[in-house]
């Protein structure tokens, strides 16, 4: 399922909303999550999962092909931990 | 890091503020969207949200685990696990925000 299909499904169950409003609704939710993470906040959606950001320090890496050392600068990586309810739902004992 | 935690209520609040929907309807829509994604994944269907990331399912085979407390070997049954891959746009936005923040400290 891609975003446009998700929007389509939400629009189908909410006939009183304009399609472009449903588009805004879906985009607003995911933008809000990214904005929160970019501020250093975490997002916890009980039963679904939690989005957090992990810090990776700068390190000396290596080009695996040539073996030359390269500097890898510090970075932040987003991380998602599945919620208990969703995890159970994936394995049919919800 | 500011260390705040956003919840469903904050996402619903964003819909009230930015889309101008009533609060109860906003709450329902947040729930509906999360449910739609969960349902798709439960059916084994990958969910790709452009500029956000993708949620996929991975099948894990049976393996031998160990009870960390007792050291006893226990079988871990085959299961399906969810994997999230953030889009490059999401990674870039997070790094732009947090590296700038860090530099300002």
Tab-separated table of C-alpha atoms in Angstrom, chain B residues 5-105:
chain	number	residue	atom	x	y	z
B	5	UNK	CA	7.282	12.673	23.900
B	6	UNK	CA	4.514	13.212	21.382
B	7	UNK	CA	1.425	11.020	21.494
B	8	UNK	CA	-1.755	10.502	19.486
B	9	UNK	CA	-3.215	13.544	21.237
B	10	UNK	CA	-0.452	15.772	19.804
B	11	UNK	CA	-1.039	14.439	16.296
B	12	UNK	CA	-4.773	15.082	16.657
B	13	UNK	CA	-3.975	18.567	17.950
B	14	UNK	CA	-1.913	19.220	14.799
B	15	UNK	CA	-4.983	18.374	12.700
B	16	UNK	CA	-7.090	20.789	14.727
B	17	UNK	CA	-4.488	23.526	14.303
B	18	UNK	CA	-3.366	22.974	10.717
B	19	UNK	CA	-6.409	21.492	8.995
B	20	UNK	CA	-9.072	23.078	11.162
B	21	UNK	CA	-10.929	19.883	12.040
B	22	UNK	CA	-12.911	19.373	15.241
B	23	UNK	CA	-10.927	17.680	18.002
B	24	UNK	CA	-12.971	14.471	18.235
B	25	UNK	CA	-12.867	13.975	14.480
B	26	UNK	CA	-9.110	14.569	14.493
B	27	UNK	CA	-8.668	11.889	17.116
B	28	UNK	CA	-10.736	9.465	15.059
B	29	UNK	CA	-8.719	10.175	11.924
B	30	UNK	CA	-5.368	9.587	13.659
B	31	UNK	CA	-6.714	6.263	14.892
B	32	UNK	CA	-8.143	5.383	11.496
B	33	UNK	CA	-4.846	6.035	9.718
B	34	UNK	CA	-2.803	3.985	12.197
B	35	UNK	CA	-5.383	1.215	11.963
B	36	UNK	CA	-5.299	1.190	8.177
B	37	UNK	CA	-1.494	0.810	8.265
B	38	UNK	CA	-1.637	-1.910	10.947
B	39	UNK	CA	-4.310	-3.799	9.009
B	40	UNK	CA	-2.294	-3.736	5.814
B	41	UNK	CA	0.802	-5.021	7.653
B	42	UNK	CA	-1.214	-7.729	9.415
B	43	UNK	CA	-2.227	-8.907	5.932
B	44	UNK	CA	1.451	-9.011	5.017
B	45	UNK	CA	1.233	-5.979	2.729
B	46	UNK	CA	4.130	-3.486	2.857
B	47	UNK	CA	3.185	0.156	3.461
B	48	UNK	CA	5.256	2.761	1.597
B	49	UNK	CA	4.764	6.388	2.530
B	50	UNK	CA	6.754	8.613	0.206
B	51	UNK	CA	8.965	11.189	1.955
B	52	UNK	CA	8.354	9.363	5.273
B	53	UNK	CA	9.494	5.765	4.961
B	54	UNK	CA	8.266	2.225	4.530
B	55	UNK	CA	6.953	-0.420	6.900
B	56	UNK	CA	7.619	-3.987	5.819
B	57	UNK	CA	7.191	-7.479	7.206
B	58	UNK	CA	9.987	-9.949	7.606
B	59	UNK	CA	9.489	-13.642	8.257
B	60	UNK	CA	11.794	-15.062	10.942
B	61	UNK	CA	12.481	-18.777	11.191
B	62	UNK	CA	12.671	-20.778	14.384
B	63	UNK	CA	15.862	-20.362	16.402
B	64	UNK	CA	17.211	-21.294	19.774
B	65	UNK	CA	17.150	-18.555	22.354
B	66	UNK	CA	18.227	-18.493	25.947
B	67	UNK	CA	16.420	-17.294	29.025
B	68	UNK	CA	18.842	-14.596	30.180
B	69	UNK	CA	17.895	-15.115	33.814
B	70	UNK	CA	18.200	-18.870	34.063
B	71	UNK	CA	20.493	-19.552	31.091
B	72	UNK	CA	18.096	-22.232	29.936
B	73	UNK	CA	17.773	-22.813	26.200
B	74	UNK	CA	14.301	-22.180	24.849
B	75	UNK	CA	13.046	-22.440	21.261
B	76	UNK	CA	11.898	-19.154	19.703
B	77	UNK	CA	8.971	-19.896	17.401
B	78	UNK	CA	8.889	-18.649	13.789
B	79	UNK	CA	7.297	-15.213	13.642
B	80	UNK	CA	6.680	-12.141	11.539
B	81	UNK	CA	8.395	-8.932	12.547
B	82	UNK	CA	7.910	-5.384	11.365
B	83	UNK	CA	10.801	-3.433	9.919
B	84	UNK	CA	10.715	0.305	9.343
B	85	UNK	CA	13.001	1.956	6.828
B	86	UNK	CA	13.130	5.725	7.025
B	87	UNK	CA	13.201	7.604	3.731
B	88	UNK	CA	16.231	9.713	2.846
B	89	UNK	CA	14.042	12.804	3.139
B	90	UNK	CA	13.183	11.883	6.726
B	91	UNK	CA	16.831	11.154	7.566
B	92	UNK	CA	17.949	14.434	6.003
B	93	UNK	CA	15.328	16.473	7.865
B	94	UNK	CA	16.248	14.878	11.182
B	95	UNK	CA	19.972	15.388	10.654
B	96	UNK	CA	19.503	18.969	9.502
B	97	UNK	CA	17.464	19.729	12.619
B	98	UNK	CA	19.564	17.927	15.198
B	99	UNK	CA	23.015	18.797	13.848
B	100	UNK	CA	22.038	22.470	13.729
B	101	UNK	CA	20.695	22.202	17.265
B	102	UNK	CA	23.877	20.560	18.466
B	103	UNK	CA	26.060	23.195	16.793
B	104	UNK	CA	24.060	25.930	18.530
B	105	UNK	CA	24.678	24.474	21.978
